[in-house]
Short mmCIF file of C-alpha atoms in Angstrom, two decimals:
data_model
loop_
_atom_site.label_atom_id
_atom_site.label_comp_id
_atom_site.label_asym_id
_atom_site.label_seq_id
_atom_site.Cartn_x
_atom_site.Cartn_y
_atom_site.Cartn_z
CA UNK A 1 149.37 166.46 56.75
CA UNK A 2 153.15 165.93 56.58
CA UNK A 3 154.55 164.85 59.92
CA UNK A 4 156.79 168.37 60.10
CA UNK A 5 154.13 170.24 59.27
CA UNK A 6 151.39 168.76 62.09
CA UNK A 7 154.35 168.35 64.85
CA UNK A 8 154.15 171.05 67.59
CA UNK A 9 156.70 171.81 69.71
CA UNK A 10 155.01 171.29 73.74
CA UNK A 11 155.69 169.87 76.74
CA UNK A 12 152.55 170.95 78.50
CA UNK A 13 150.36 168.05 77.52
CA UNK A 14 150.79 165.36 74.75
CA UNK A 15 148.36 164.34 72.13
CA UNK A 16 147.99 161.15 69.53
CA UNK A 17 147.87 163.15 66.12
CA UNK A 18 147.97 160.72 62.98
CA UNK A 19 150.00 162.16 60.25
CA UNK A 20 152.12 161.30 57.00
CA UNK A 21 155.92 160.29 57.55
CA UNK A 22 158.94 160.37 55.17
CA UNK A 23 158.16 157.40 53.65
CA UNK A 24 154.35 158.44 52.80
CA UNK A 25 152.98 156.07 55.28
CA UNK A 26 150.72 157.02 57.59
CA UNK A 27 150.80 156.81 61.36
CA UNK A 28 150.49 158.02 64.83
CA UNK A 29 152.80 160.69 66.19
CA UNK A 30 153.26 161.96 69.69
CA UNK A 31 152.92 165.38 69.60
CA UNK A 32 151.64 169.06 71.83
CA UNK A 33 148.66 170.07 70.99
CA UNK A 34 148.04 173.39 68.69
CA UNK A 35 145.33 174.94 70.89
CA UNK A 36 147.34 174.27 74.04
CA UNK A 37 150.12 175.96 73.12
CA UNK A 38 148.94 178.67 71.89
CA UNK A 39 145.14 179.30 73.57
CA UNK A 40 146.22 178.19 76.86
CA UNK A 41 146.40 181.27 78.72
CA UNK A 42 143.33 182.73 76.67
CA UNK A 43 141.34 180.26 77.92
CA UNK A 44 142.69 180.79 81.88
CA UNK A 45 141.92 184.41 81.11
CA UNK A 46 138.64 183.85 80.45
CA UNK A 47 137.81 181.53 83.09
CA UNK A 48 138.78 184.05 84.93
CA UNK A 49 136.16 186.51 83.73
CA UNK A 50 134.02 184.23 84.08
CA UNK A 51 134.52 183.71 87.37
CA UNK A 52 135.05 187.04 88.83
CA UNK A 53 131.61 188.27 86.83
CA UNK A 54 129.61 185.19 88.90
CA UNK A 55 130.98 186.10 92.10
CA UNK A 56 129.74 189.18 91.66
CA UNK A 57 126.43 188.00 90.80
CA UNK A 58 126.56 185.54 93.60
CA UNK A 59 127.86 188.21 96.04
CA UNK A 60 124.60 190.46 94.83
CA UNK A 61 122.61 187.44 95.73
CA UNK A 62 120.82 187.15 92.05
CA UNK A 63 122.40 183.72 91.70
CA UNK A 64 123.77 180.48 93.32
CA UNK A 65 126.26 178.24 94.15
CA UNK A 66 124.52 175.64 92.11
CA UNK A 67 124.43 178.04 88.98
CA UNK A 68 128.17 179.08 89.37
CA UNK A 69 129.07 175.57 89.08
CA UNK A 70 127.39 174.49 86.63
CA UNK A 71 128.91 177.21 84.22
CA UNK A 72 131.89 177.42 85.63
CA UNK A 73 131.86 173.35 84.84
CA UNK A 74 130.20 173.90 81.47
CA UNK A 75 127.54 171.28 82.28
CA UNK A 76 124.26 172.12 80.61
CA UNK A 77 121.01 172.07 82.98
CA UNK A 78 119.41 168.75 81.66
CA UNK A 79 122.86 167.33 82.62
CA UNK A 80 123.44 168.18 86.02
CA UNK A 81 119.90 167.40 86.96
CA UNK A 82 120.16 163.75 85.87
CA UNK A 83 122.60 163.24 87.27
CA UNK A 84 121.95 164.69 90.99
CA UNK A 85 118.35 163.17 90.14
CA UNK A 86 115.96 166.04 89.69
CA UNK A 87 113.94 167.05 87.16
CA UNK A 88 114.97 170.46 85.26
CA UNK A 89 112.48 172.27 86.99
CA UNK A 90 113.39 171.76 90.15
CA UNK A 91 117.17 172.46 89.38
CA UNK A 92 115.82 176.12 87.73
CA UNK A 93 114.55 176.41 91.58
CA UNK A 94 117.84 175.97 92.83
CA UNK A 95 118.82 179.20 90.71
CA UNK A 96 117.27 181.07 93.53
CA UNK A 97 119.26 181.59 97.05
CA UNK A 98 115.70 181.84 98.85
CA UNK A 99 115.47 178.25 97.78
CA UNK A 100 118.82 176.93 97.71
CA UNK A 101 118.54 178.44 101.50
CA UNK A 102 116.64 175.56 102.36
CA UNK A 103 118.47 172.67 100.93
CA UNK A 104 118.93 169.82 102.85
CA UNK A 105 122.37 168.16 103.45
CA UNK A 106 121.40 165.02 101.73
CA UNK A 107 120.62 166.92 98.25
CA UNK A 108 123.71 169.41 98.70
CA UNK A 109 125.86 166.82 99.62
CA UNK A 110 124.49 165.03 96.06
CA UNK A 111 125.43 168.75 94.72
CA UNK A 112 129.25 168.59 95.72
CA UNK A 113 129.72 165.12 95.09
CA UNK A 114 128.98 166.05 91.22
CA UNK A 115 131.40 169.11 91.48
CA UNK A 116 133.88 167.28 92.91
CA UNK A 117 133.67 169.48 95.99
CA UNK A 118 133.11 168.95 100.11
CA UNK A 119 129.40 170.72 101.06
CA UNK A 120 131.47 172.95 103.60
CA UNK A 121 132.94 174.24 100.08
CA UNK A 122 129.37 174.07 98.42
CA UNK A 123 127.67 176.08 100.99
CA UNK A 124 129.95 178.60 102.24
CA UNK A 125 130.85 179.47 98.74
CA UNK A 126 134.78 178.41 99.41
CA UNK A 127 135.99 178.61 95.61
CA UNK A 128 138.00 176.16 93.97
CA UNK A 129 140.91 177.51 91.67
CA UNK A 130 140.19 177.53 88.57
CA UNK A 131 143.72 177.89 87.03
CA UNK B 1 148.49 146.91 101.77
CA UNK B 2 146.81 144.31 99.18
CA UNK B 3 148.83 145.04 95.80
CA UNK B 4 147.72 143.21 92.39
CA UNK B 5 149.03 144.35 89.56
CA UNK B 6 148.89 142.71 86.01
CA UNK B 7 151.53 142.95 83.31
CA UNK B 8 150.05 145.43 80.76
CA UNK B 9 151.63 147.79 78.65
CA UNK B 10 150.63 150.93 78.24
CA UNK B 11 150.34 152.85 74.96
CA UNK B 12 148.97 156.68 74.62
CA UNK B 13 145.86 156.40 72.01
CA UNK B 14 144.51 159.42 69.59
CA UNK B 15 141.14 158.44 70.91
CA UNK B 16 140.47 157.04 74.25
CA UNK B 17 137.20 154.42 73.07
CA UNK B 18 139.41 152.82 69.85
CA UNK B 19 142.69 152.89 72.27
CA UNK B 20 141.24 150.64 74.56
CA UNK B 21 139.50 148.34 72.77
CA UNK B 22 142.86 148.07 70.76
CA UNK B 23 144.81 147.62 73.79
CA UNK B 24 142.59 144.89 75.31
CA UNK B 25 142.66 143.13 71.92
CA UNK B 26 146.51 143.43 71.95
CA UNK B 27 147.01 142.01 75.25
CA UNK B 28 145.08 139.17 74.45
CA UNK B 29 146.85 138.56 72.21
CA UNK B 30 145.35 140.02 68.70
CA UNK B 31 147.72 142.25 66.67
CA UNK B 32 145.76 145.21 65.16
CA UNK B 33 145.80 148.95 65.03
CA UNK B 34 144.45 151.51 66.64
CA UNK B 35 143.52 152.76 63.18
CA UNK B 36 142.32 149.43 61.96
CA UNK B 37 139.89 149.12 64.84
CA UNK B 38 138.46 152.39 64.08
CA UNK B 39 138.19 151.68 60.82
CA UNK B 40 136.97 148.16 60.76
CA UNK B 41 133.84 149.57 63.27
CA UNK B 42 133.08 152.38 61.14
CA UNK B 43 133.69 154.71 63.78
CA UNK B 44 133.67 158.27 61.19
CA UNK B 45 130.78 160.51 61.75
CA UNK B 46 129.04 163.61 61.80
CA UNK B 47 126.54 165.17 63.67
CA UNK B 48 125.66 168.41 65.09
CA UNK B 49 123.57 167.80 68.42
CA UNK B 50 121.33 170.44 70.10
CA UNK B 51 120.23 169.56 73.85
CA UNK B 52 119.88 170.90 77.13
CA UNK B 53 122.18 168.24 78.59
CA UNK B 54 124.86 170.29 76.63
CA UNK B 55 125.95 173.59 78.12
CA UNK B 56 126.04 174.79 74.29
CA UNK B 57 125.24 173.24 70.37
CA UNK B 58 128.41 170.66 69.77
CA UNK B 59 128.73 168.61 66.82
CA UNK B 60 130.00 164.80 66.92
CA UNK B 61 132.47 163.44 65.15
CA UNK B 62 132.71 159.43 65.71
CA UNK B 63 129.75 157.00 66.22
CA UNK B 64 127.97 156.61 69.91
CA UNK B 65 130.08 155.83 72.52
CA UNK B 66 130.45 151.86 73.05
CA UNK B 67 129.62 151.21 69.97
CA UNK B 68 133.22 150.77 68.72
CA UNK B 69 133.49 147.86 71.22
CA UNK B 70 130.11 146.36 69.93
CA UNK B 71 130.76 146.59 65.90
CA UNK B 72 134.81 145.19 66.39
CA UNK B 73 132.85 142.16 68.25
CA UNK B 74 130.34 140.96 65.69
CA UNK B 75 132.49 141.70 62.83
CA UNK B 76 135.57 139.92 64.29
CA UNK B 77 133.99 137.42 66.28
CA UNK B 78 135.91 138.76 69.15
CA UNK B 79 133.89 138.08 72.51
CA UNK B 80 134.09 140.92 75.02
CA UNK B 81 132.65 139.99 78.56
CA UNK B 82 130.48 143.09 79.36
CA UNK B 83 128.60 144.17 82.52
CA UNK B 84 126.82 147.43 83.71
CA UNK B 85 124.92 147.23 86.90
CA UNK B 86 122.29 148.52 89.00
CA UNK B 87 124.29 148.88 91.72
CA UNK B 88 127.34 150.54 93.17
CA UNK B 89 128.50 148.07 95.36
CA UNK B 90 127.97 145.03 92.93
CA UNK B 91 129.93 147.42 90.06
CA UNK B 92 132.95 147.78 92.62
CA UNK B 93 132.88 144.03 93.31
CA UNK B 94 133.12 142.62 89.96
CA UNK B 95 135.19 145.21 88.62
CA UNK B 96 137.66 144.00 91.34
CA UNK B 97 136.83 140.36 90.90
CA UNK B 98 137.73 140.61 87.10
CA UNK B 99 141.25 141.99 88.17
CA UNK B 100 141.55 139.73 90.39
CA UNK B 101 141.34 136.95 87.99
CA UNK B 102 143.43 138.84 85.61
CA UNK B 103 142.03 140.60 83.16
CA UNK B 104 142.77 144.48 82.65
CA UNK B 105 139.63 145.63 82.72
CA UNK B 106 137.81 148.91 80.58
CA UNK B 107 135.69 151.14 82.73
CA UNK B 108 133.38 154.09 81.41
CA UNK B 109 133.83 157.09 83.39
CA UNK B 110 133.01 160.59 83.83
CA UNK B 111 136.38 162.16 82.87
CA UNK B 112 135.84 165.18 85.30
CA UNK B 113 136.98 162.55 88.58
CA UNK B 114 140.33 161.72 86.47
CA UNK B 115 142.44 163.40 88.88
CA UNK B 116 145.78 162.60 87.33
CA UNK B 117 144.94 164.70 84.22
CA UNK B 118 145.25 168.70 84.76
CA UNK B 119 142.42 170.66 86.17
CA UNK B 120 142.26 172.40 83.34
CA UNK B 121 141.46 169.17 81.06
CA UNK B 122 138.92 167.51 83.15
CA UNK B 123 135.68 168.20 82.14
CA UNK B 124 132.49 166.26 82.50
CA UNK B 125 132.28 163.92 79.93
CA UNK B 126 130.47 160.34 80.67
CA UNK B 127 131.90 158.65 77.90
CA UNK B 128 135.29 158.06 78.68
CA UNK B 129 137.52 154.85 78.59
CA UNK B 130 140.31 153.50 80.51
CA UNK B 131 141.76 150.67 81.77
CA UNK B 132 141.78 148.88 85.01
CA UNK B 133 145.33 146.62 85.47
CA UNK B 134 145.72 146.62 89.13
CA UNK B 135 144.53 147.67 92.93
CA UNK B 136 147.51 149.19 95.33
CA UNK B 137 145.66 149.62 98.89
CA UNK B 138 142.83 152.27 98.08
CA UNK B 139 144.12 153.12 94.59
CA UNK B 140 143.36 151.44 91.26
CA UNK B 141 146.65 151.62 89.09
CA UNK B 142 145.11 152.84 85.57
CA UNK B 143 145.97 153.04 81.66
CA UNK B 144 144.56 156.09 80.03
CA UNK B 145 145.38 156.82 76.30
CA UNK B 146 145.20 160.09 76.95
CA UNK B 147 148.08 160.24 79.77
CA UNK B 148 151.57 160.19 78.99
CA UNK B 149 151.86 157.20 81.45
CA UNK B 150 150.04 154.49 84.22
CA UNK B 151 148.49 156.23 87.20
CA UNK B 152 146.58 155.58 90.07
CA UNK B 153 143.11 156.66 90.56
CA UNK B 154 141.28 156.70 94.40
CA UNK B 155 138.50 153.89 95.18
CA UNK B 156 136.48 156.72 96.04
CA UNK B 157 136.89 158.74 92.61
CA UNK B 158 136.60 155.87 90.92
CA UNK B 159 133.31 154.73 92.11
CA UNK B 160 131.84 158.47 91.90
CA UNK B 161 133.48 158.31 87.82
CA UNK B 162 131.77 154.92 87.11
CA UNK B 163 128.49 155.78 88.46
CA UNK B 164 128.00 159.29 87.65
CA UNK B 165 124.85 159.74 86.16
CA UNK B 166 123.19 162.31 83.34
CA UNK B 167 123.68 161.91 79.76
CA UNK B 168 125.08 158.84 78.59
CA UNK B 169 125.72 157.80 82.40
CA UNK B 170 128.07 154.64 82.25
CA UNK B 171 126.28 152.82 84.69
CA UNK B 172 129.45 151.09 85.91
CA UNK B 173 129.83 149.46 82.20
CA UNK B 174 133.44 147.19 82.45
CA UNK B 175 134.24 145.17 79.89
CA UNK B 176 137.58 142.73 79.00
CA UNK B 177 138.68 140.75 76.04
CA UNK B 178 137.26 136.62 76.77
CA UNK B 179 137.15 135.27 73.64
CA UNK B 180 139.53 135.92 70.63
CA UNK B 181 139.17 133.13 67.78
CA UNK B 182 142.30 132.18 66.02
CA UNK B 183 142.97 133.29 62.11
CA UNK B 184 140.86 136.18 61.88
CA UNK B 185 140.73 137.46 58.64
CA UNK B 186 140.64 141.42 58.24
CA UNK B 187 139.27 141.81 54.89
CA UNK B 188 135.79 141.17 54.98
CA UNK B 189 135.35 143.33 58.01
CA UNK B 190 137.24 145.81 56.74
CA UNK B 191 134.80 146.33 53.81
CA UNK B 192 131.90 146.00 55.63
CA UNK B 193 133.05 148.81 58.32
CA UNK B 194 133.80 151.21 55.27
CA UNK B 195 130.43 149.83 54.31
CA UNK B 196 128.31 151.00 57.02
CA UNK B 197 130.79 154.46 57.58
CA UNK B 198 129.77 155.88 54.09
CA UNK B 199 126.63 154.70 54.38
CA UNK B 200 125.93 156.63 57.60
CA UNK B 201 127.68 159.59 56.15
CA UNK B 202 125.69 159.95 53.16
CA UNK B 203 122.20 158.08 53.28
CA UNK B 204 121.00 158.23 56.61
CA UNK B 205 117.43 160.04 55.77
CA UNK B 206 118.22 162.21 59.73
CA UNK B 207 118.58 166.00 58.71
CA UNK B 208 121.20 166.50 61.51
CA UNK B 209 123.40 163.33 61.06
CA UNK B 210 126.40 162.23 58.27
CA UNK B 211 126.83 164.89 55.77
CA UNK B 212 123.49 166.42 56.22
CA UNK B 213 124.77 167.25 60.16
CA UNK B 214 127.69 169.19 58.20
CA UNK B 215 125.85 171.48 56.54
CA UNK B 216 123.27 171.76 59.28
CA UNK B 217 126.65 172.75 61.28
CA UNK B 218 127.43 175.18 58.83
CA UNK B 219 123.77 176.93 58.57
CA UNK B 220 123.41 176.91 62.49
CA UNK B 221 126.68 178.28 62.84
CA UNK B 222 125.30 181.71 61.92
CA UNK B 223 123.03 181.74 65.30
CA UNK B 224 125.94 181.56 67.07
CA UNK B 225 126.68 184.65 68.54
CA UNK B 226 122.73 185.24 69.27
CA UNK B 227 122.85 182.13 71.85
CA UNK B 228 126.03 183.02 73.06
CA UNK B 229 126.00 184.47 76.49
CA UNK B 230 128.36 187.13 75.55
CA UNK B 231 131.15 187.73 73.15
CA UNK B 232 133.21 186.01 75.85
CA UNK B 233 131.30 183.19 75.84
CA UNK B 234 130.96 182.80 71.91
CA UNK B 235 134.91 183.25 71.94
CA UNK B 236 135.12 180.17 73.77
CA UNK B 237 132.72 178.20 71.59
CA UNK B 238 134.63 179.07 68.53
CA UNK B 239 137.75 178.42 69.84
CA UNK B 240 136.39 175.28 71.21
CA UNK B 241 135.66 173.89 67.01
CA UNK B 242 139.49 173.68 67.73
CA UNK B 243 139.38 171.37 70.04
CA UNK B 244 136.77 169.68 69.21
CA UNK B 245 138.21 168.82 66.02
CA UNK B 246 142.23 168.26 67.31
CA UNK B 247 142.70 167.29 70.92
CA UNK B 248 139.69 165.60 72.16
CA UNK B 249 140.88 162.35 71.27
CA UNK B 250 140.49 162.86 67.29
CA UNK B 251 144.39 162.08 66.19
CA UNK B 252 144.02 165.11 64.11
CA UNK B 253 141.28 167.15 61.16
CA UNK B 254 138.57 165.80 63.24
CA UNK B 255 138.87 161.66 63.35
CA UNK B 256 139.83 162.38 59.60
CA UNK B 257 143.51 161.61 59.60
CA UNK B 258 143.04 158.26 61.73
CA UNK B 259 140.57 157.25 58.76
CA UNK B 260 143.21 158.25 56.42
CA UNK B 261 145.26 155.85 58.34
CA UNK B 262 143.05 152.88 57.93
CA UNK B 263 142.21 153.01 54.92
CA UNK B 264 145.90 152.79 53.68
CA UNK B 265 146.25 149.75 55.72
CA UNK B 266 143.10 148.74 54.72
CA UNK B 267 144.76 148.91 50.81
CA UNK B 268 147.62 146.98 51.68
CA UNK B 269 145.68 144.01 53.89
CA UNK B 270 143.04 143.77 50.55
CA UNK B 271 145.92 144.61 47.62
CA UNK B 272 143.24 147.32 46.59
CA UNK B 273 145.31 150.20 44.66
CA UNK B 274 141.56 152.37 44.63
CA UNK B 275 141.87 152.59 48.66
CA UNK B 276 145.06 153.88 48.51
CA UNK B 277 144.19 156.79 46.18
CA UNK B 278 140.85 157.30 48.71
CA UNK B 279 143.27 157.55 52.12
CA UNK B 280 145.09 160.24 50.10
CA UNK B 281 142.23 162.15 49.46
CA UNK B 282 140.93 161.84 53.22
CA UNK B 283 143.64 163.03 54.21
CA UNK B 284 142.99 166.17 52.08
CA UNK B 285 139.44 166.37 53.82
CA UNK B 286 141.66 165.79 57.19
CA UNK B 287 144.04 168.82 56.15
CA UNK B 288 141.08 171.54 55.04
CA UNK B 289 139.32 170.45 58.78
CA UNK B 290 142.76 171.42 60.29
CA UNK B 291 142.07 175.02 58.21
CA UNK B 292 139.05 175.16 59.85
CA UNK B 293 140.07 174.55 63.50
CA UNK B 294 143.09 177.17 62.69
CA UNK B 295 140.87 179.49 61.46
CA UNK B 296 138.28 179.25 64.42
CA UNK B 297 141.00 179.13 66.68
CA UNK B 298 142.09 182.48 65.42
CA UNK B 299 138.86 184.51 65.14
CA UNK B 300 137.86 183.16 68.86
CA UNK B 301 141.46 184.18 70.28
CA UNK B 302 140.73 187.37 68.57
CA UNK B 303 137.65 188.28 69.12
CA UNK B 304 137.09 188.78 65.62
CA UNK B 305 133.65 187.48 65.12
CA UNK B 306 131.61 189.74 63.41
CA UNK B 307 128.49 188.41 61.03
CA UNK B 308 130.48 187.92 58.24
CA UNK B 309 133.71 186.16 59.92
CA UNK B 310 131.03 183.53 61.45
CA UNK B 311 129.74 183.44 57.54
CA UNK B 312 133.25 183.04 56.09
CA UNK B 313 133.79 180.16 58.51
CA UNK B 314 130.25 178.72 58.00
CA UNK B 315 131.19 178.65 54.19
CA UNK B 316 134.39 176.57 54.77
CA UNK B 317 132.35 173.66 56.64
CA UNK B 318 129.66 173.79 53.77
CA UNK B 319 132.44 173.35 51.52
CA UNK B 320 133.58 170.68 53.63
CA UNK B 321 130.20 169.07 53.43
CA UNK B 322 130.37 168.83 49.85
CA UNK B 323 134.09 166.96 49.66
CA UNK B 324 132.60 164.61 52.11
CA UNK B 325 129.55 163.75 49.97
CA UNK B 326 131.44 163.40 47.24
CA UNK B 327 133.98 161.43 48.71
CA UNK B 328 131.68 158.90 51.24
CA UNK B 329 129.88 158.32 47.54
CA UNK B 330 132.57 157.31 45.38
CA UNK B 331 133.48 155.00 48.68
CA UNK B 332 130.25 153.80 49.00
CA UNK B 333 130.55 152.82 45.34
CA UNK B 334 133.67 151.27 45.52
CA UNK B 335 132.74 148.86 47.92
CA UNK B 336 129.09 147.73 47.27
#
């Protein structure tokens, strides 16, 4: 694509986009990304669903911590039990607030070091922003 | 405070795997393109991955992370000194011994502990590349291609990045540039990257990989809204084929503009007219991937996804699979 034509107009974040100049060479411009400018705030907006309809479900007690994160993180399951070192089966477990109950500290600490979070955070259900 | 801090300049990349191999290879000393080192590794790909490591169905786009690094080093003869370890502690030791003796460094992180980028960006992603140049107290100073400009990342952040673990965990992988041979000549590596690219595009016998993953892409695209959580959810996974194909570190129509890129260099460096006419038609394919990303973007923002809008767009990527088998062909062709 012609370098006017691919070039957006935003300050928000800057991309790498390759593209054809004036002289029909090709190479890299700087430029704002497409989706960024104009998704942006979809995307915030639906976080935000997102996150409202789990605290519900959280509030009701139907799921956990665990589970909020991981959506709210888009990890998939097999994912964020390699890498807190459980099998799939046991994370599924940890779906239930009976069970996540009776987590230790070692294992929720492994929890909020994944998220990014402190366990204080983790276990008392102390919400990040999102946006 | 202990400050070390090497001389390297920092460039933004399209992608953050070919930017840093290209900016290790620069500072040592080796001019070549970000482009060129895509090219020359046969980076272009397809594939459309199903697993429950993945929150949802994504499709690829470039070859396995690291291999980029491993390809431009047998078929330059460049020697990259490469580590991944066991252990945290020994990871956090060498990586500071290697600056310590110089040499900006590449790390493999989990891009959700990049703290500089916005909250909204960070995601967890194991496969992510940046560059080590310097330690200031309990901060490394770092060179990410995706980042407008050096920043600092915590000791901390950085150990809990390198050593994250799931899929494709980077086990604390580092790597720098050691050896670099004088006179290397592009052309024969250039061929055999385009080589192996249209080879893996077109006759790998894997029903899910090259071309074959494109259509597969298309024809599971139509299941979409019946694993979907919700329409909310499915909006987001459509509008994510947007970025997917444009900002996550593709330089544009889905890696296809970079090739496009290379492959006019690539004419000029072997004074071959024929790969000249090819980069203009992959540029095409680039362009009609950008109509697809617009297109998803559009329907996702608008919720517009009804059975036959999924089928319109799952008819644009079969059409897409067929340009690509008939271009990666004639390529093949061309260079055998």
């Amino acid at each position: 694509m012609k370098e006017k034509d691919l070039y957006i107009e935003n300050k928000i974040n800057q991309i790498i986009l390759y593209a054809e100049k004036e002289d029909e060479s090709y190479d890299a411009i700087k430029s704002g990304s497409y989706a960024v400018k104009h998704f942006l705030g979809d995307y915030f907006k639906l976080k935000e669903n997102l996150d409202k309809e789990l605290r519900e479900e959280l509030k009701k007690g139907n799921i956990t911590p665990v589970y909020y994160y991981m959506l709210m993180q888009d990890m998939g399951p097999g994912d964020l039990a390699k890498r807190v070192g459980i099998s799939k089966r046991k994370l599924r477990k940890h779906f239930r607030p009976d069970v996540f109950a009776k987590l230790d500290h070692a294992r929720l600490q492994k929890y909020a070091t994944v998220f990014g979070i402190t366990v204080e955070q983790l276990k008392k259900s102390i919400f990040i922003k999102w946006t | 405070m202990d400050v070390t801090e090497i001389p390297f300049e920092h460039k933004m990349a399209a992608h953050c795997e070919t930017g840093t191999v290209t900016a290790l290879l620069n500072h040592a000393g080796l001019e070549i393109t970000e482009p060129m080192v895509f090219g020359i590794s046969g980076g272009i790909f397809f594939g459309y991955i199903k697993s429950s490591d993945l929150p949802f169905p994504m499709f690829i786009l470039r070859s396995r992370p690291g291999n980029i690094r491993k390809k431009i080093s047998q078929r330059l003869g460049v020697k990259f000194h490469e580590e991944r370890f066991r252990s945290a502690e020994a990871g956090e030791a060498a990586l500071d011994n290697a600056i310590l003796n110089g040499h900006p460094t590449a790390v493999q992180v989990d891009f959700f502990y990049m703290d500089y980028m916005a909250d909204w960006q960070r995601v967890h992603i194991n496969a992510h590349y940046i560059i080590v140049f310097g330690m200031n107290g309990g901060n490394y100073l770092v060179s990410d291609s995706y980042y407008k400009q050096k920043s600092m990342l915590d000791r901390q952040k950085m150990l809990t990045a390198r050593f994250a673990g799931g899929m494709m965990a980077p086990k604390g992988t580092l790597f720098y540039a050691d050896v670099i041979p004088d006179n290397i000549n592009l052309e024969k590596p250039i061929i055999t990257g385009i080589k192996r690219a249209a080879f893996n595009m077109t006759r790998l016998p894997i029903p899910f990989l090259g071309v074959k993953g494109i259509r597969k892409f298309a024809e599971k695209l139509n299941e979409w809204p019946a694993i979907a959580r919700d329409i909310e959810d499915l909006s987001d996974r459509v509008i994510k084929i947007n970025i997917f194909l444009e900002d996550q570190g593709t330089g544009g129509g889905g890696f296809r503009y970079m090739y496009a890129t290379f492959l006019q260099q690539a004419a000029a460096i072997t004074k071959d007219d024929r790969l000249k006419t090819m980069s203009k038609e992959m540029m095409e394919i680039g362009d009609k991937w950008r109509n697809i990303s617009y297109f998803a973007a559009k329907i996702g923002k608008n919720r517009d996804l009804g059975p036959e809008r999924i089928k319109e767009l799952s008819m644009m990527v079969y059409a897409q699979a067929d340009e690509e088998q008939k271009f990666f062909n004639e390529l093949y062709k061309l260079v055998k």
